Coordinates of C-alpha atoms in Angstrom, one line a residue:
X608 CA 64.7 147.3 77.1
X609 CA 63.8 150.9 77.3
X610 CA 63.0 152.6 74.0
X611 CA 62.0 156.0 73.1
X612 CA 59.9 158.1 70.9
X613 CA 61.4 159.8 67.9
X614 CA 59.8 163.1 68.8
X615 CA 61.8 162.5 72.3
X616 CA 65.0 161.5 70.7
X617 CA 64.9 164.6 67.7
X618 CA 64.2 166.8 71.1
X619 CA 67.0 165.5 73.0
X620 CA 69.8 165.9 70.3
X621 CA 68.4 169.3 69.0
X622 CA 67.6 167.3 65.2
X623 CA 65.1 167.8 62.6
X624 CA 62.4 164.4 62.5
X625 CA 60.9 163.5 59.3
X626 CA 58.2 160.8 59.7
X627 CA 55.7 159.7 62.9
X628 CA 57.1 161.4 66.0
X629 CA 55.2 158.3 67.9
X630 CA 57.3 155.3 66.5
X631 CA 59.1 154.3 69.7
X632 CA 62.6 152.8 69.1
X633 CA 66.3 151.5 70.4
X634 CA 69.0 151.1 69.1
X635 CA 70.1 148.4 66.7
X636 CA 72.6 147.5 64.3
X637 CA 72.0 148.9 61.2
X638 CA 71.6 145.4 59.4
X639 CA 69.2 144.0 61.7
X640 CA 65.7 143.3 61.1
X641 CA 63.7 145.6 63.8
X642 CA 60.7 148.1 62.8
X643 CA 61.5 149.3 66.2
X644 CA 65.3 149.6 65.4
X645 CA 67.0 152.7 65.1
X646 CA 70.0 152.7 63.8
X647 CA 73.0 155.7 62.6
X648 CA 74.7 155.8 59.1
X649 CA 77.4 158.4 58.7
X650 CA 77.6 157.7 54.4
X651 CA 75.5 157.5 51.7
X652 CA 76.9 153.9 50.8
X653 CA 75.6 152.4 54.7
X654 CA 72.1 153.3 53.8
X655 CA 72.6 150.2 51.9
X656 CA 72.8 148.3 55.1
X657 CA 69.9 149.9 56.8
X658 CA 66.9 148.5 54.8
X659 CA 65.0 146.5 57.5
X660 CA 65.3 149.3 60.7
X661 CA 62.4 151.3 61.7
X662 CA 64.6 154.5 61.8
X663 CA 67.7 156.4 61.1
X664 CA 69.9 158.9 62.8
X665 CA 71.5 160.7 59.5
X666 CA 73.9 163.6 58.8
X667 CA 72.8 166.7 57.4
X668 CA 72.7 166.5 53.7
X669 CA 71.9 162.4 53.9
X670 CA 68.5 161.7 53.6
X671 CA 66.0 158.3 53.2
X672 CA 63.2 158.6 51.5
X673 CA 61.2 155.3 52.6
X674 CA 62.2 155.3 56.2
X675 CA 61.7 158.0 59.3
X676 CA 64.9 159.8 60.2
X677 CA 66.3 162.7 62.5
X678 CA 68.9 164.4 61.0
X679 CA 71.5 165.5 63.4
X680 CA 75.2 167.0 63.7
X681 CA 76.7 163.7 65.0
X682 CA 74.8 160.3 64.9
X683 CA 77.5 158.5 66.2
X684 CA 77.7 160.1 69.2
X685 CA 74.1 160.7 69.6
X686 CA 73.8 156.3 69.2
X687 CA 76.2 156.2 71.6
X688 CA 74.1 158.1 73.9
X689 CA 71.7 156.4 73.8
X690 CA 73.9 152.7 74.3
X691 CA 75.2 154.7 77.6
X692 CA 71.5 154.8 78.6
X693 CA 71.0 151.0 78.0
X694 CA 74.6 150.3 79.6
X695 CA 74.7 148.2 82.9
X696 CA 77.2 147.1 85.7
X697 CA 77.4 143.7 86.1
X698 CA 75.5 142.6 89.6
X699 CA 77.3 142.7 93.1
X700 CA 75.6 142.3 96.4
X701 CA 77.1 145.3 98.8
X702 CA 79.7 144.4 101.3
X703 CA 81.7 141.2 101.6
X704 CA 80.3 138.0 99.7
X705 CA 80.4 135.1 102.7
X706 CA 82.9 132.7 100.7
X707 CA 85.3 135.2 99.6
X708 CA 88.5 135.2 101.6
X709 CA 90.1 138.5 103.0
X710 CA 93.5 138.0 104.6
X711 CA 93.1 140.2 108.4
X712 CA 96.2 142.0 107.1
X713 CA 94.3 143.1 104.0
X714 CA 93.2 146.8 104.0
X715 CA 89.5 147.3 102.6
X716 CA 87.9 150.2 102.6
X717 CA 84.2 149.8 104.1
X718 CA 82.1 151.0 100.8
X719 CA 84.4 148.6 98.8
X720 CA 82.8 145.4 97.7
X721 CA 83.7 141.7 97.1
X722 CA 82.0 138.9 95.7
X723 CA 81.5 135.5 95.9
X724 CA 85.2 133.1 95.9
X725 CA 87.0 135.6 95.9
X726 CA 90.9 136.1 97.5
X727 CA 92.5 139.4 98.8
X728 CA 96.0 138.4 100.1
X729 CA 98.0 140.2 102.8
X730 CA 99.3 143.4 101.7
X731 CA 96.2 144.5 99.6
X732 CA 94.8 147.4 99.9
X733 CA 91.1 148.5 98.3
X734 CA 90.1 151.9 97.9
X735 CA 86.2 153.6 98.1
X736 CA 84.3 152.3 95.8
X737 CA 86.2 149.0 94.5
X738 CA 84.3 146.6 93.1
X739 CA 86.0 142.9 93.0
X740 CA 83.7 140.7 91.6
X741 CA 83.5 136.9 92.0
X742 CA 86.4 134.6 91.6
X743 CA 89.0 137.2 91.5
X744 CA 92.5 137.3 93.0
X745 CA 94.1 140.0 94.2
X746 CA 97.6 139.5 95.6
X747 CA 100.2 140.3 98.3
X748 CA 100.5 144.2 98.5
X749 CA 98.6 145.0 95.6
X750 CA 96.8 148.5 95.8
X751 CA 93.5 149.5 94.0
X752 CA 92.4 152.7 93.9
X753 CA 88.7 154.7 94.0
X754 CA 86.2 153.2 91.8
X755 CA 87.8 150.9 90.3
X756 CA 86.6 147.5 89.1
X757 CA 88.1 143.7 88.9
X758 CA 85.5 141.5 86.6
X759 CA 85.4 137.9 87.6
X760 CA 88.5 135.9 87.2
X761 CA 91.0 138.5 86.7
X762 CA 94.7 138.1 88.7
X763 CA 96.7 140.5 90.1
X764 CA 99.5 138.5 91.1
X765 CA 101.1 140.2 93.3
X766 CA 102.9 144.2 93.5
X767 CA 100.3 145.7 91.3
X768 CA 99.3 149.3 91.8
X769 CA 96.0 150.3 89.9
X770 CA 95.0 153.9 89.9
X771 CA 91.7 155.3 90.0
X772 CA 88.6 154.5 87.9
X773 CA 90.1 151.5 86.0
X774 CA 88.9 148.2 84.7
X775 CA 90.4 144.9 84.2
X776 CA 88.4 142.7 82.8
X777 CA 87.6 139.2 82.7
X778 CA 90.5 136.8 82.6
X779 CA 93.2 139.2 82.4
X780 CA 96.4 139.0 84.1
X781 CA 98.6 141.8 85.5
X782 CA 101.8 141.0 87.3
X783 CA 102.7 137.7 85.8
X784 CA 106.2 136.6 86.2
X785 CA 107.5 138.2 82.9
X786 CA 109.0 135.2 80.3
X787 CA 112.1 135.9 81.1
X788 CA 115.1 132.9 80.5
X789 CA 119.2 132.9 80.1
X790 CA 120.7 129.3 78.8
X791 CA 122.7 127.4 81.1
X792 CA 125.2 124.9 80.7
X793 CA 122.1 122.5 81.2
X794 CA 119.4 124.6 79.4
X795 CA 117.0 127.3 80.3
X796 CA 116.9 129.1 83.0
X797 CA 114.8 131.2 84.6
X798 CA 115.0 134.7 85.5
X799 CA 113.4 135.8 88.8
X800 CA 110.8 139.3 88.4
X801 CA 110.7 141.1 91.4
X802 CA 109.7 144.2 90.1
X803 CA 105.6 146.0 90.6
X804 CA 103.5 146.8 88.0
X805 CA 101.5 150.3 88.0
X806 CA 98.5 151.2 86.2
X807 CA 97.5 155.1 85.8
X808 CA 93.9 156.5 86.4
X809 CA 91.1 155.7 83.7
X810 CA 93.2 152.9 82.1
X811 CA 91.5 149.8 81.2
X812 CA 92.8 146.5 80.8
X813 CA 91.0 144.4 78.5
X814 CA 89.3 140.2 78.7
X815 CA 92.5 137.8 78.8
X816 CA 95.2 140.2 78.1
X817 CA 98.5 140.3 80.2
X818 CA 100.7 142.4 81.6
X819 CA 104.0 140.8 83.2
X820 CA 105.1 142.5 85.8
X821 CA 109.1 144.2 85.7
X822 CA 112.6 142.0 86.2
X823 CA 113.0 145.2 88.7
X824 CA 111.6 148.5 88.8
X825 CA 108.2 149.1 87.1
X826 CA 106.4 148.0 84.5
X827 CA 104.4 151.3 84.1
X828 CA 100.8 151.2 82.5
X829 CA 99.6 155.3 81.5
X830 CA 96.8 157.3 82.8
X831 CA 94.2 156.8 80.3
X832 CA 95.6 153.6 78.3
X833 CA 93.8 151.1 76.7
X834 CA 95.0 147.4 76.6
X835 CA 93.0 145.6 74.3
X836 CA 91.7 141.0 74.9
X837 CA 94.4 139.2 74.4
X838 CA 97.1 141.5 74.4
X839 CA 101.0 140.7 75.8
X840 CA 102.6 143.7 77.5
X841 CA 106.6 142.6 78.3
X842 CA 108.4 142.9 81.3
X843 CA 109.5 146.9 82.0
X844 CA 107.1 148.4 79.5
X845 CA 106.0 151.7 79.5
X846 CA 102.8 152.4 77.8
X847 CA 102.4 156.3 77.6
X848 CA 99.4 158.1 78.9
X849 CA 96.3 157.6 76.2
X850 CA 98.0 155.3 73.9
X851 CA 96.1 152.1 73.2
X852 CA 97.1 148.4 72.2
X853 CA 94.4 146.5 70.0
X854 CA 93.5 143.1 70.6
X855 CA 96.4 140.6 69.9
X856 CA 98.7 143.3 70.0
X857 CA 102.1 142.9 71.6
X858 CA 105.3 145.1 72.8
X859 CA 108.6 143.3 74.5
X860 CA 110.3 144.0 77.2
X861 CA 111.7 147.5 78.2
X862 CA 110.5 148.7 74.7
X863 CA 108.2 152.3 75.2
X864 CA 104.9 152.9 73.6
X865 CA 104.3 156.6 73.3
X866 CA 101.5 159.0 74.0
X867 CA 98.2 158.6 72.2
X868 CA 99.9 156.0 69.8
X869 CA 98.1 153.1 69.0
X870 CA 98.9 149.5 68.0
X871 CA 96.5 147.6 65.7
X872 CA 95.3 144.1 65.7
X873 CA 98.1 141.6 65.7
X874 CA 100.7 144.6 65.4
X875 CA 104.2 143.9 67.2
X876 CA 107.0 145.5 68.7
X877 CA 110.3 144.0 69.7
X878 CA 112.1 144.2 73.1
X879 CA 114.0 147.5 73.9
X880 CA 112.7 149.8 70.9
X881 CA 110.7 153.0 71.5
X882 CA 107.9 154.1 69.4
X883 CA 106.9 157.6 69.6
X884 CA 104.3 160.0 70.5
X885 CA 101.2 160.0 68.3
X886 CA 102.0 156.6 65.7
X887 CA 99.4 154.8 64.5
X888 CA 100.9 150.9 63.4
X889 CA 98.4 149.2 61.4
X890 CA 97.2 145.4 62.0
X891 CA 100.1 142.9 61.7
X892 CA 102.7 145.6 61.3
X893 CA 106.3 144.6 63.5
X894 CA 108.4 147.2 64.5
X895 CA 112.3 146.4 64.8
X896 CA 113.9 149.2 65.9
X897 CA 113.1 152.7 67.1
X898 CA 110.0 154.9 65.0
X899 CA 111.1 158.1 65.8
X900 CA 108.5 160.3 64.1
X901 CA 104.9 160.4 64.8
X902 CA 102.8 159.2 61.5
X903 CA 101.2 155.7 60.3
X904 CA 103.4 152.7 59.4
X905 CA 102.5 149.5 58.2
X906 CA 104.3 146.1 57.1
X907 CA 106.8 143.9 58.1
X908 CA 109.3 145.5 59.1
X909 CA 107.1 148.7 59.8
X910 CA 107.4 151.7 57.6
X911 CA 106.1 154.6 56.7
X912 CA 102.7 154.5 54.9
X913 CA 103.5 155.6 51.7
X914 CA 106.9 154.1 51.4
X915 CA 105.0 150.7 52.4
X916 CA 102.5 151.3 49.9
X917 CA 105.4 151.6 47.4
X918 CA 107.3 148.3 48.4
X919 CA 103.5 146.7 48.5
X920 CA 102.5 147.8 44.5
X921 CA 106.1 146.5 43.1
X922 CA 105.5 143.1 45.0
X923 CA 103.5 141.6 42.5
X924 CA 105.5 142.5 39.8
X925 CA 108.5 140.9 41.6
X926 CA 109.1 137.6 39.8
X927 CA 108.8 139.1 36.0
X928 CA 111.8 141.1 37.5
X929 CA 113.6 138.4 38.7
X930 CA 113.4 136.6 35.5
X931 CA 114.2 139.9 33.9
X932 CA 117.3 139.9 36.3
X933 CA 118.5 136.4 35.8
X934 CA 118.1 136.7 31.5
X935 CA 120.6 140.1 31.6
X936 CA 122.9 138.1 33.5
X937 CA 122.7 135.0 31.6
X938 CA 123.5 137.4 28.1
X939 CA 126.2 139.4 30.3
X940 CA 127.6 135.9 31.1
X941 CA 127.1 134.9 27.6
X942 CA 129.2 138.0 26.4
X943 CA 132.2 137.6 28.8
X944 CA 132.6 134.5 27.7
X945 CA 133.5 135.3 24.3
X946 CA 137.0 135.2 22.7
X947 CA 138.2 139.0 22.6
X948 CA 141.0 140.2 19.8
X949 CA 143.9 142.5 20.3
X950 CA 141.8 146.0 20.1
X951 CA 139.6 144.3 23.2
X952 CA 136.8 144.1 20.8
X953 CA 135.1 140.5 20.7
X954 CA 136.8 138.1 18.6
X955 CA 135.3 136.1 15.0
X956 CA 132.9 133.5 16.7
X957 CA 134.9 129.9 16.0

């Protein structure tokens, strides 16, 4: 692994070093056990974690007295730097792998690669640049454009447009048949989808997610989206430019996920509602019907934040009001029952 010297690293990110300028390090997380780790803490209360690295990236106005440290503007990004440095593709010989199998009808572009087992059906066309690596599938008349990349074992099934500079990665599955059923005299039945799916530049489309391809029309994927493992996008979706689904995150059929909104783990949203620009839904929230307003919502159904928070602080106090509840109208039963004299007031007890 390469590593660097902190006098390199407190040049490179204009930051001020404190301690030998010779320790060579890379990065780590911040609770391993490396003195050659460096690792980034953004709060006082992380230093906690970061007992066993060799160094830290800090904030200005955060300091370590046992431990050498660069103090710069950012340490986030400047770790992330430094993990871009250490990034890697994943091997693929140049040209056509031997065993793959390219349909004659297929259209692939001669600096385009494809690896070993791999099938490109009739139809498909592959940009410059397209990397398809082994034991992918890539359907009748699907189109992939410049740079992008297919990790092993992901399906398009068929009618899928991907844009420019995406990823899908391992496992995933775009153009699926969407689940779509209508009961019958003799049960379910099922719907035919003969609609495309299309996937804007820079989207990516994470491990084991899917995305169902429309009953008819489009199922439309944004310029810059993110679709997280494991997530479920329905039949006729639209997924806005920059918005982003976190893993185990599903949206129905025909519903609309606006621009830079993002979904949180396990977060849901029903067929045929829209959810506007710029919401953030947090984990395990299910949206219903249409959120109209940009803002965070949270809870089942989702709401806004701090009427959530509301409904979530009275829920443990819910059974002393119940039992509250019941013993008013036990005495209110209790009253009406009496015998009531001629003035309406209640009768002598007999």
């Amino acid at each position: 692994m390469t590593t660097w010297t902190l006098a390199e690293l407190a040049h490179r990110f204009d930051g001020r070093l404190t301690g030998d300028p010779g320790l060579r390090v890379r990065p780590v997380p911040a609770e391993a056990d490396d003195p050659h780790g460096i690792a980034f803490c953004e709060a006082k209360s992380y230093l906690k974690r970061a007992t066993k690295v060799g160094a830290l990236l800090l904030p200005p106005g955060l300091a370590s007295p046992d431990k050498p440290t660069i103090h710069v503007d950012d340490p986030r990004a400047a770790f992330g730097v430094l993990l871009a440095e250490l990034d890697r593709p994943m091997p693929l010989a140049d040209g056509v792998h031997p065993t793959a199998v390219v349909d004659p009808r297929a259209v692939v572009d001669p600096s385009a690669n494809i690896g070993a087992y791999a099938v490109v059906e009739a139809g498909a066309v592959l940009g410059p640049r397209v990397r398809v690596l082994p034991f992918c599938y890539v359907g009748e008349n699907c189109r992939i454009g410049a740079d992008s990349v297919l990790y092993p074992h992901v399906v398009l099934c068929r009618d899928v447009r991907l844009g420019e500079r995406c990823s899908v990665h391992p496992g995933a599955v775009v153009g699926v048949e969407g689940f779509g059923f209508r009961r019958g005299e003799e049960g379910w039945r099922r719907v035919p989808h003969v609609g495309e799916v299309h996937v804007g530049d820079d989207a990516e489309i994470r491990a084991l997610a899917s995305v169902e391809r429309a009953t008819s029309g489009v199922t439309d994927i944004g310029r810059g989206a993110k679709i997280g493992n494991l997530a479920q996008v329905g039949h006729n979706a639209r997924i806005h430019e920059h918005a982003m689904m976190v893993p185990m995150s599903g949206i129905g059929g025909s519903s609309v996920l606006g621009r830079r909104s993002v979904m949180g783990g396990g977060s849901l949203a029903g067929d045929h509602v829209d959810i506007a620009d710029d919401v953030s839904l947090g984990a395990r929230a299910c949206v219903t019907r249409d959120v109209r307003d940009a803002g965070v919502y949270r809870g089942y159904p989702a709401r806004p934040l701090a009427q959530q928070l509301r409904v979530e602080a009275v829920q443990p106090r819910l059974p002393d009001v119940l039992r509250r509840l019941e013993r008013l109208e036990h005495l209110a039963a209790a009253r009406d029952a009496q015998p009531h004299g001629p003035s309406g007031e209640p009768g002598p007890p007999r």
